[in-house]
Amino acid sequence: MPSSIGSTPDEDIFVTIVRGLGRARMIREVIKVLDLVSKFERNPSLKLFNSILDVLVKEDIDLAREFYRKKMMGCGVRGDEYTFWSLMNEVAAPNEVTFNILISAYCREENLVQALVMLEKSFGYGFVPDVVTLTKVIEILSNVGRVSEAVEVLERVESKGGNVDVVAYNILIKGFCRTGKTKIAFRYLKEMENKGCLPNVDTYNALISGFCEAGMLDSALDVFHEMKTAGISWNFVTYDTLIGGLCSGGRTKDGFKILELMEESKGGSGGRISPYNSVVYGLYKENRMDEAVEFLTKMGKMFPRAVDRSFRILGFCEEGCVENAKRVYDQMTGEGGVPSAIVYAYLIHGLCQKGFAKEAIELTSEMFKLAYFPIASTFNALINEFCSQGKVGSAIKFPGGHD
């Protein structure tokens, strides 16, 4: 066959060819229509895939499943309602593979209602989907805040003799933490242990993050130390999460101790600056500006480029050259650098002194995105600038800071 054939036929012509081959029961030839389409340098449409699937399910359901997995899913083609019901309706006795395919497909489409319908049908037929499929259902439920329903799915699976793994439990724990139910999340750590499903470092990291977010810093530290007892090695995420939580929670001294443990560990920070920025933020939040600058100086050995730019920004601000400071800041962030809280504080003060209230507000928004909350002196600089410009209304509306 030539490599290129005239103008591209309409899609319906290919569908007609598929149906004709189907009526002639030339099943293997039906699949080859995809190759014919590629000769015209075009991608097969979902309509064509569904037409081929229609033929296959009537003749050989195993071949239909293989076609769906390899040709459709393998090419990143997402099925629609017609696809899924074609697979389902032509099966006199569906098996686990059928349900795994359908539930996974609905999950991929984030069609939670149909995924749950298929899950119920699989239970009705006496099948329990595999752990990967079940984990997808649990994940979607947890992500939309329906963690209690995710628990119900997990419990029903276990009651039917099915198994879920540590990944599914981790998703549940993260879901509970995300909704502020950290104590329940911790209970599931114990429950999974009792069922012989051993937690891993991700399990503990999720709990530490949850406790830090909830302000339960002693509990976060307890989980941190429990990891060592359980033989689970701390990783960078463990250190970074706990240091950030402690420093933002007003316990910079404890955060610094964890930082020292990280530095003594085999991997250390791995060249990542975030835990060090957390310490700077903690010192800034406690209004210990001189100590924050001193700590920033010590960071220079590990992060010379970031620290050099930080001090250039601080220097320009002190000299009143805020435009130059902002230029260095833009260069730093443009290259993926993450400035510390003290850099933002100096810039905001400098911009306010020069009457650039709008730019100062924009930087304050950037601080919030990094979970840096300005202290009273930073907020006061902004409010004073609004007032000096006669924008008292804006100053009143502006959120107040607190130490």
Coordinates of C-alpha atoms in Angstrom, one line a residue:
M1 CA 0.0 0.0 0.0
P2 CA 1.4 3.5 -0.8
S3 CA 2.6 5.6 2.1
S4 CA 0.1 8.4 1.2
I5 CA -3.3 8.1 -0.4
G6 CA -4.9 11.2 -1.9
S7 CA -7.3 13.3 0.2
T8 CA -8.5 12.1 3.6
P9 CA -11.8 10.2 3.5
D10 CA -14.6 11.3 5.9
E11 CA -14.5 9.5 9.2
D12 CA -17.9 7.8 8.4
I13 CA -16.2 5.9 5.6
F14 CA -13.9 4.2 8.1
V15 CA -16.8 3.5 10.4
T16 CA -18.6 1.9 7.4
I17 CA -15.6 -0.3 6.6
V18 CA -15.5 -1.4 10.3
R19 CA -19.1 -2.4 10.2
G20 CA -18.8 -4.2 6.9
L21 CA -15.8 -6.2 8.2
G22 CA -17.8 -6.9 11.3
R23 CA -20.8 -8.3 9.4
A24 CA -18.3 -10.5 7.5
R25 CA -16.9 -11.6 10.9
M26 CA -13.4 -10.6 9.8
I27 CA -12.5 -9.7 13.4
R28 CA -8.8 -9.3 13.1
E29 CA -9.2 -7.2 10.0
V30 CA -11.4 -4.8 11.9
I31 CA -8.5 -3.7 14.2
K32 CA -6.3 -3.1 11.2
V33 CA -8.6 -0.3 10.1
L34 CA -6.6 1.8 12.6
D35 CA -3.5 1.3 10.4
L36 CA -5.5 2.4 7.4
V37 CA -6.4 5.6 9.1
S38 CA -2.8 6.3 9.9
K39 CA -1.9 6.1 6.2
F40 CA -3.9 9.3 5.8
E41 CA -1.8 10.9 8.5
R42 CA -4.7 11.4 10.9
N43 CA -5.5 10.1 14.4
P44 CA -8.5 7.7 14.8
S45 CA -11.5 9.3 16.5
L46 CA -13.3 8.0 19.5
K47 CA -16.2 7.3 17.3
L48 CA -14.1 4.9 15.2
F49 CA -12.6 3.3 18.3
N50 CA -16.1 2.7 19.7
S51 CA -17.2 1.2 16.3
I52 CA -14.4 -1.3 16.5
L53 CA -15.1 -2.1 20.1
D54 CA -18.8 -2.6 19.1
V55 CA -17.8 -5.4 16.7
L56 CA -15.3 -7.0 19.1
V57 CA -17.5 -7.3 22.1
K58 CA -20.1 -9.2 20.1
E59 CA -17.5 -11.8 18.9
D60 CA -14.7 -12.0 21.5
I61 CA -14.9 -10.1 24.8
D62 CA -11.4 -11.0 25.7
L63 CA -10.1 -9.5 22.5
A64 CA -12.3 -6.4 23.2
R65 CA -10.8 -6.0 26.6
E66 CA -7.3 -6.3 25.1
F67 CA -8.2 -3.8 22.4
Y68 CA -9.5 -1.3 25.0
R69 CA -6.4 -1.7 27.2
K70 CA -3.7 -1.7 24.5
K71 CA -5.1 0.3 21.6
M72 CA -7.3 2.8 23.4
M73 CA -5.8 3.2 26.9
G74 CA -2.3 2.6 25.5
C75 CA -2.7 5.5 23.1
G76 CA -4.2 7.8 25.8
V77 CA -7.7 7.6 24.3
R78 CA -10.4 8.2 26.9
G79 CA -13.6 6.4 26.5
D80 CA -17.0 7.8 27.0
E81 CA -20.3 6.5 28.4
Y82 CA -20.8 4.5 25.1
T83 CA -17.4 2.9 25.4
F84 CA -18.0 1.7 28.9
W85 CA -21.5 0.4 28.4
S86 CA -20.4 -1.4 25.2
L87 CA -17.9 -3.3 27.3
M88 CA -20.5 -4.0 30.0
N89 CA -23.7 -4.7 28.2
E90 CA -22.4 -7.4 25.8
V91 CA -20.9 -9.4 28.7
A92 CA -23.2 -12.2 29.8
A93 CA -20.9 -13.0 32.7
P94 CA -18.5 -10.1 33.5
N95 CA -15.4 -10.9 35.4
E96 CA -13.0 -9.0 37.6
V97 CA -11.0 -7.7 34.6
T98 CA -14.2 -6.1 33.1
F99 CA -15.0 -4.3 36.4
N100 CA -11.4 -3.2 36.9
I101 CA -11.4 -1.7 33.4
L102 CA -14.7 0.1 33.8
I103 CA -14.1 1.4 37.3
S104 CA -10.6 2.6 36.4
A105 CA -11.9 4.3 33.3
Y106 CA -14.7 6.2 35.2
C107 CA -12.1 7.2 37.8
R108 CA -9.8 8.6 35.1
E109 CA -12.8 10.6 33.8
E110 CA -13.5 11.7 37.4
N111 CA -17.0 10.3 37.0
L112 CA -17.3 9.3 40.6
V113 CA -21.0 8.4 40.4
Q114 CA -20.5 5.8 37.7
A115 CA -17.4 4.5 39.3
L116 CA -19.4 3.8 42.5
V117 CA -22.2 2.3 40.5
M118 CA -19.7 -0.1 38.9
L119 CA -18.2 -0.8 42.2
E120 CA -21.6 -1.8 43.6
K121 CA -22.2 -4.0 40.6
S122 CA -18.9 -5.8 41.0
F123 CA -19.8 -6.5 44.7
G124 CA -23.2 -7.7 43.4
Y125 CA -21.4 -10.2 41.1
G126 CA -19.2 -11.4 44.0
F127 CA -16.1 -9.7 42.7
V128 CA -13.7 -7.4 44.5
P129 CA -11.7 -5.1 42.2
D130 CA -7.9 -5.2 42.5
V131 CA -6.0 -2.9 44.9
V132 CA -5.0 -0.4 42.2
T133 CA -8.6 0.1 41.1
L134 CA -9.9 0.4 44.7
T135 CA -7.2 2.9 45.6
K136 CA -8.3 5.1 42.7
V137 CA -11.9 5.1 44.1
I138 CA -10.6 5.9 47.6
E139 CA -8.4 8.7 46.2
I140 CA -11.2 10.4 44.3
L141 CA -13.5 10.2 47.3
S142 CA -10.9 11.6 49.6
N143 CA -9.9 14.4 47.2
V144 CA -13.5 15.7 47.2
G145 CA -13.8 15.6 51.0
R146 CA -15.9 12.4 51.2
V147 CA -13.4 10.6 53.4
S148 CA -16.1 8.8 55.4
E149 CA -17.4 7.2 52.2
A150 CA -13.8 6.3 51.3
V151 CA -13.6 4.5 54.7
E152 CA -16.8 2.7 53.9
V153 CA -15.4 1.4 50.6
L154 CA -12.2 0.2 52.4
E155 CA -14.2 -1.5 55.2
R156 CA -16.5 -3.2 52.7
V157 CA -13.6 -4.5 50.6
E158 CA -11.9 -5.9 53.7
S159 CA -15.1 -7.5 54.9
K160 CA -15.3 -9.3 51.5
G161 CA -11.8 -10.7 51.9
G162 CA -10.2 -8.1 49.7
N163 CA -7.0 -6.3 50.5
V164 CA -5.9 -2.7 50.4
D165 CA -2.3 -1.6 50.8
V166 CA -0.4 1.1 52.5
V167 CA -1.0 3.5 49.5
A168 CA -4.8 3.4 50.1
Y169 CA -4.3 4.0 53.9
N170 CA -2.0 6.9 53.2
I171 CA -4.7 8.5 51.0
L172 CA -7.2 8.1 53.7
I173 CA -4.9 9.6 56.3
K174 CA -4.1 12.5 54.1
G175 CA -7.8 13.0 53.5
F176 CA -8.6 13.2 57.2
C177 CA -5.7 15.5 57.8
R178 CA -6.9 17.8 55.0
T179 CA -10.3 18.1 56.7
G180 CA -8.7 18.8 60.0
K181 CA -9.5 15.4 61.5
T182 CA -5.9 14.6 62.5
K183 CA -6.8 12.5 65.5
I184 CA -8.9 10.2 63.4
A185 CA -6.0 10.1 60.9
F186 CA -3.7 8.9 63.7
R187 CA -6.2 6.3 64.7
Y188 CA -6.0 4.8 61.2
L189 CA -2.2 4.6 61.6
K190 CA -2.8 2.3 64.5
E191 CA -5.6 0.4 62.7
M192 CA -3.5 -0.4 59.7
E193 CA -0.7 -1.6 62.0
N194 CA -3.1 -3.9 63.8
K195 CA -4.2 -5.3 60.4
G196 CA -0.7 -6.1 59.4
C197 CA -0.4 -3.3 56.9
L198 CA 2.9 -1.6 57.8
P199 CA 3.0 2.2 57.5
N200 CA 5.8 3.8 55.5
V201 CA 7.6 7.1 55.6
D202 CA 4.8 8.7 53.5
T203 CA 2.3 7.7 56.2
Y204 CA 4.2 9.4 58.9
N205 CA 5.0 12.4 56.8
A206 CA 1.2 12.9 56.1
L207 CA 0.5 12.8 59.9
I208 CA 3.3 15.2 60.7
S209 CA 2.0 17.6 58.1
G210 CA -1.6 17.3 59.4
F211 CA -0.6 17.9 63.0
C212 CA 1.5 20.9 62.0
E213 CA -1.3 22.4 60.0
A214 CA -3.6 21.9 63.0
G215 CA -1.1 23.6 65.3
M216 CA -0.6 20.4 67.3
L217 CA 3.2 20.7 67.3
D218 CA 3.8 18.3 70.3
S219 CA 1.8 15.6 68.4
A220 CA 3.9 16.3 65.3
L221 CA 7.1 15.8 67.3
D222 CA 5.7 12.6 68.9
V223 CA 5.1 11.1 65.5
F224 CA 8.5 12.2 64.4
H225 CA 10.1 10.3 67.3
E226 CA 7.8 7.4 66.8
M227 CA 9.2 6.9 63.3
K228 CA 12.6 6.1 64.8
T229 CA 11.1 3.6 67.2
A230 CA 9.2 2.0 64.3
G231 CA 12.4 1.7 62.3
I232 CA 11.3 4.2 59.6
S233 CA 14.1 6.5 58.4
W234 CA 13.4 10.2 58.2
N235 CA 13.7 11.7 54.8
F236 CA 13.9 15.3 53.5
V237 CA 10.1 15.7 53.4
T238 CA 10.0 14.7 57.1
Y239 CA 12.5 17.2 58.1
D240 CA 11.2 20.0 55.8
T241 CA 7.6 19.5 57.0
L242 CA 8.4 19.5 60.7
I243 CA 10.9 22.4 60.6
G244 CA 8.3 24.5 58.6
G245 CA 5.6 23.6 61.1
L246 CA 7.6 24.4 64.2
C247 CA 9.1 27.6 62.9
S248 CA 5.8 29.0 61.6
G249 CA 4.2 27.9 64.9
G250 CA 6.5 30.0 67.0
R251 CA 8.8 27.3 68.1
T252 CA 11.9 28.2 66.1
K253 CA 14.2 26.8 68.7
D254 CA 12.7 23.4 68.3
G255 CA 12.8 23.8 64.5
F256 CA 16.5 24.6 64.6
K257 CA 17.1 21.4 66.6
I258 CA 15.4 19.4 63.9
L259 CA 17.5 21.3 61.3
E260 CA 20.6 20.2 63.1
L261 CA 19.4 16.5 63.0
M262 CA 18.8 16.9 59.2
E263 CA 22.3 18.3 58.7
E264 CA 23.8 15.3 60.7
S265 CA 21.8 12.8 58.5
K266 CA 23.3 11.1 55.5
G267 CA 21.4 13.1 52.8
G268 CA 21.2 16.4 54.7
S269 CA 19.1 19.0 52.8
G270 CA 20.2 17.7 49.4
G271 CA 20.9 21.2 48.4
R272 CA 17.3 22.4 49.0
I273 CA 16.9 25.7 50.7
S274 CA 13.3 25.5 52.1
P275 CA 14.1 24.2 55.6
Y276 CA 16.6 27.0 56.1
N277 CA 14.1 29.6 54.8
S278 CA 11.7 28.2 57.4
V279 CA 14.1 29.0 60.2
V280 CA 14.6 32.5 58.8
Y281 CA 10.8 32.9 58.7
G282 CA 10.6 31.7 62.3
L283 CA 13.1 34.3 63.5
Y284 CA 11.4 37.0 61.5
K285 CA 8.0 36.0 62.9
E286 CA 9.4 36.3 66.4
N287 CA 10.8 39.8 65.4
R288 CA 14.4 38.6 65.9
M289 CA 15.6 40.4 62.8
D290 CA 19.3 40.6 63.7
E291 CA 19.4 36.9 64.3
A292 CA 17.5 36.3 61.0
V293 CA 20.2 38.2 59.1
E294 CA 23.0 36.4 61.0
F295 CA 21.4 33.0 60.1
L296 CA 21.1 34.1 56.5
T297 CA 24.8 34.9 56.5
K298 CA 25.6 31.3 57.7
M299 CA 23.5 29.9 54.9
G300 CA 26.0 31.4 52.4
K301 CA 28.3 28.4 52.5
M302 CA 25.5 26.1 51.2
F303 CA 23.5 28.5 49.1
P304 CA 26.0 31.2 47.9
R305 CA 24.0 32.4 45.0
A306 CA 20.7 32.8 46.8
V307 CA 22.3 34.4 49.9
D308 CA 24.4 36.8 47.7
R309 CA 21.3 38.0 46.0
S310 CA 19.4 38.2 49.3
F311 CA 22.1 40.5 50.7
R312 CA 22.2 42.6 47.6
I313 CA 18.4 43.1 48.0
L314 CA 18.8 44.0 51.6
G315 CA 21.7 46.3 50.8
F316 CA 19.8 48.1 48.1
C317 CA 16.8 48.6 50.4
E318 CA 19.0 50.1 53.2
E319 CA 20.5 52.5 50.6
G320 CA 17.1 53.5 49.4
C321 CA 17.7 52.0 45.9
V322 CA 14.5 50.0 46.0
E323 CA 14.2 49.8 42.2
N324 CA 17.5 48.0 42.1
A325 CA 16.4 45.7 44.9
K326 CA 13.2 44.8 43.0
R327 CA 15.3 44.1 39.9
V328 CA 17.4 41.6 41.8
Y329 CA 14.3 40.0 43.3
D330 CA 12.7 39.6 39.9
Q331 CA 15.9 38.0 38.6
M332 CA 16.0 35.7 41.6
T333 CA 12.4 34.5 41.3
G334 CA 12.5 34.4 37.5
E335 CA 15.2 31.8 37.8
G336 CA 13.2 29.7 40.3
G337 CA 14.7 31.1 43.5
V338 CA 12.6 31.3 46.6
P339 CA 13.4 34.4 48.7
S340 CA 13.3 34.2 52.5
A341 CA 10.7 36.1 54.6
I342 CA 13.3 38.7 55.6
V343 CA 13.9 39.6 51.9
Y344 CA 10.2 40.2 51.5
A345 CA 10.1 42.3 54.7
Y346 CA 12.9 44.6 53.6
L347 CA 11.4 45.0 50.1
I348 CA 8.0 45.8 51.4
H349 CA 9.4 48.4 53.8
G350 CA 11.6 49.8 51.0
L351 CA 8.7 50.0 48.5
C352 CA 6.5 51.7 51.1
Q353 CA 9.1 54.3 51.9
K354 CA 9.3 55.2 48.2
G355 CA 5.5 55.4 47.8
F356 CA 5.1 52.2 45.8
A357 CA 2.1 50.9 47.7
K358 CA 0.7 48.8 44.8
E359 CA 4.0 46.9 44.4
A360 CA 4.3 46.4 48.1
I361 CA 0.8 44.8 48.2
E362 CA 1.8 42.5 45.3
L363 CA 4.8 41.3 47.3
T364 CA 2.7 40.8 50.4
S365 CA 0.5 38.5 48.3
E366 CA 3.6 36.6 47.2
M367 CA 4.5 36.2 50.9
F368 CA 1.1 34.7 51.6
K369 CA 1.5 32.2 48.7
L370 CA 4.7 30.9 50.5
A371 CA 2.8 30.7 53.8
Y372 CA 4.8 33.6 55.1
F373 CA 2.5 35.8 57.2
P374 CA 3.8 39.4 57.7
I375 CA 4.4 40.6 61.2
A376 CA 2.9 43.8 62.7
S377 CA 5.8 46.0 61.6
T378 CA 5.4 44.9 58.0
F379 CA 1.7 45.5 58.0
N380 CA 2.2 48.8 59.7
A381 CA 4.5 50.0 56.9
L382 CA 1.8 49.2 54.4
I383 CA -1.0 50.9 56.4
N384 CA 1.1 54.0 57.0
E385 CA 1.8 54.3 53.3
F386 CA -1.9 54.0 52.5
C387 CA -2.6 56.8 55.0
S388 CA 0.1 59.0 53.7
Q389 CA -1.5 58.7 50.2
G390 CA -4.8 59.7 51.6
K391 CA -6.2 56.2 51.2
V392 CA -7.5 55.7 54.7
G393 CA -10.3 53.5 53.5
S394 CA -7.8 51.1 52.0
A395 CA -5.8 51.1 55.2
I396 CA -8.9 50.3 57.3
K397 CA -9.8 47.4 54.9
F398 CA -6.3 46.0 54.9
P399 CA -6.0 42.9 57.2
G400 CA -4.2 43.6 60.4
G401 CA -1.0 41.7 61.3
H402 CA -0.1 40.0 64.5
D403 CA 3.1 38.6 66.0

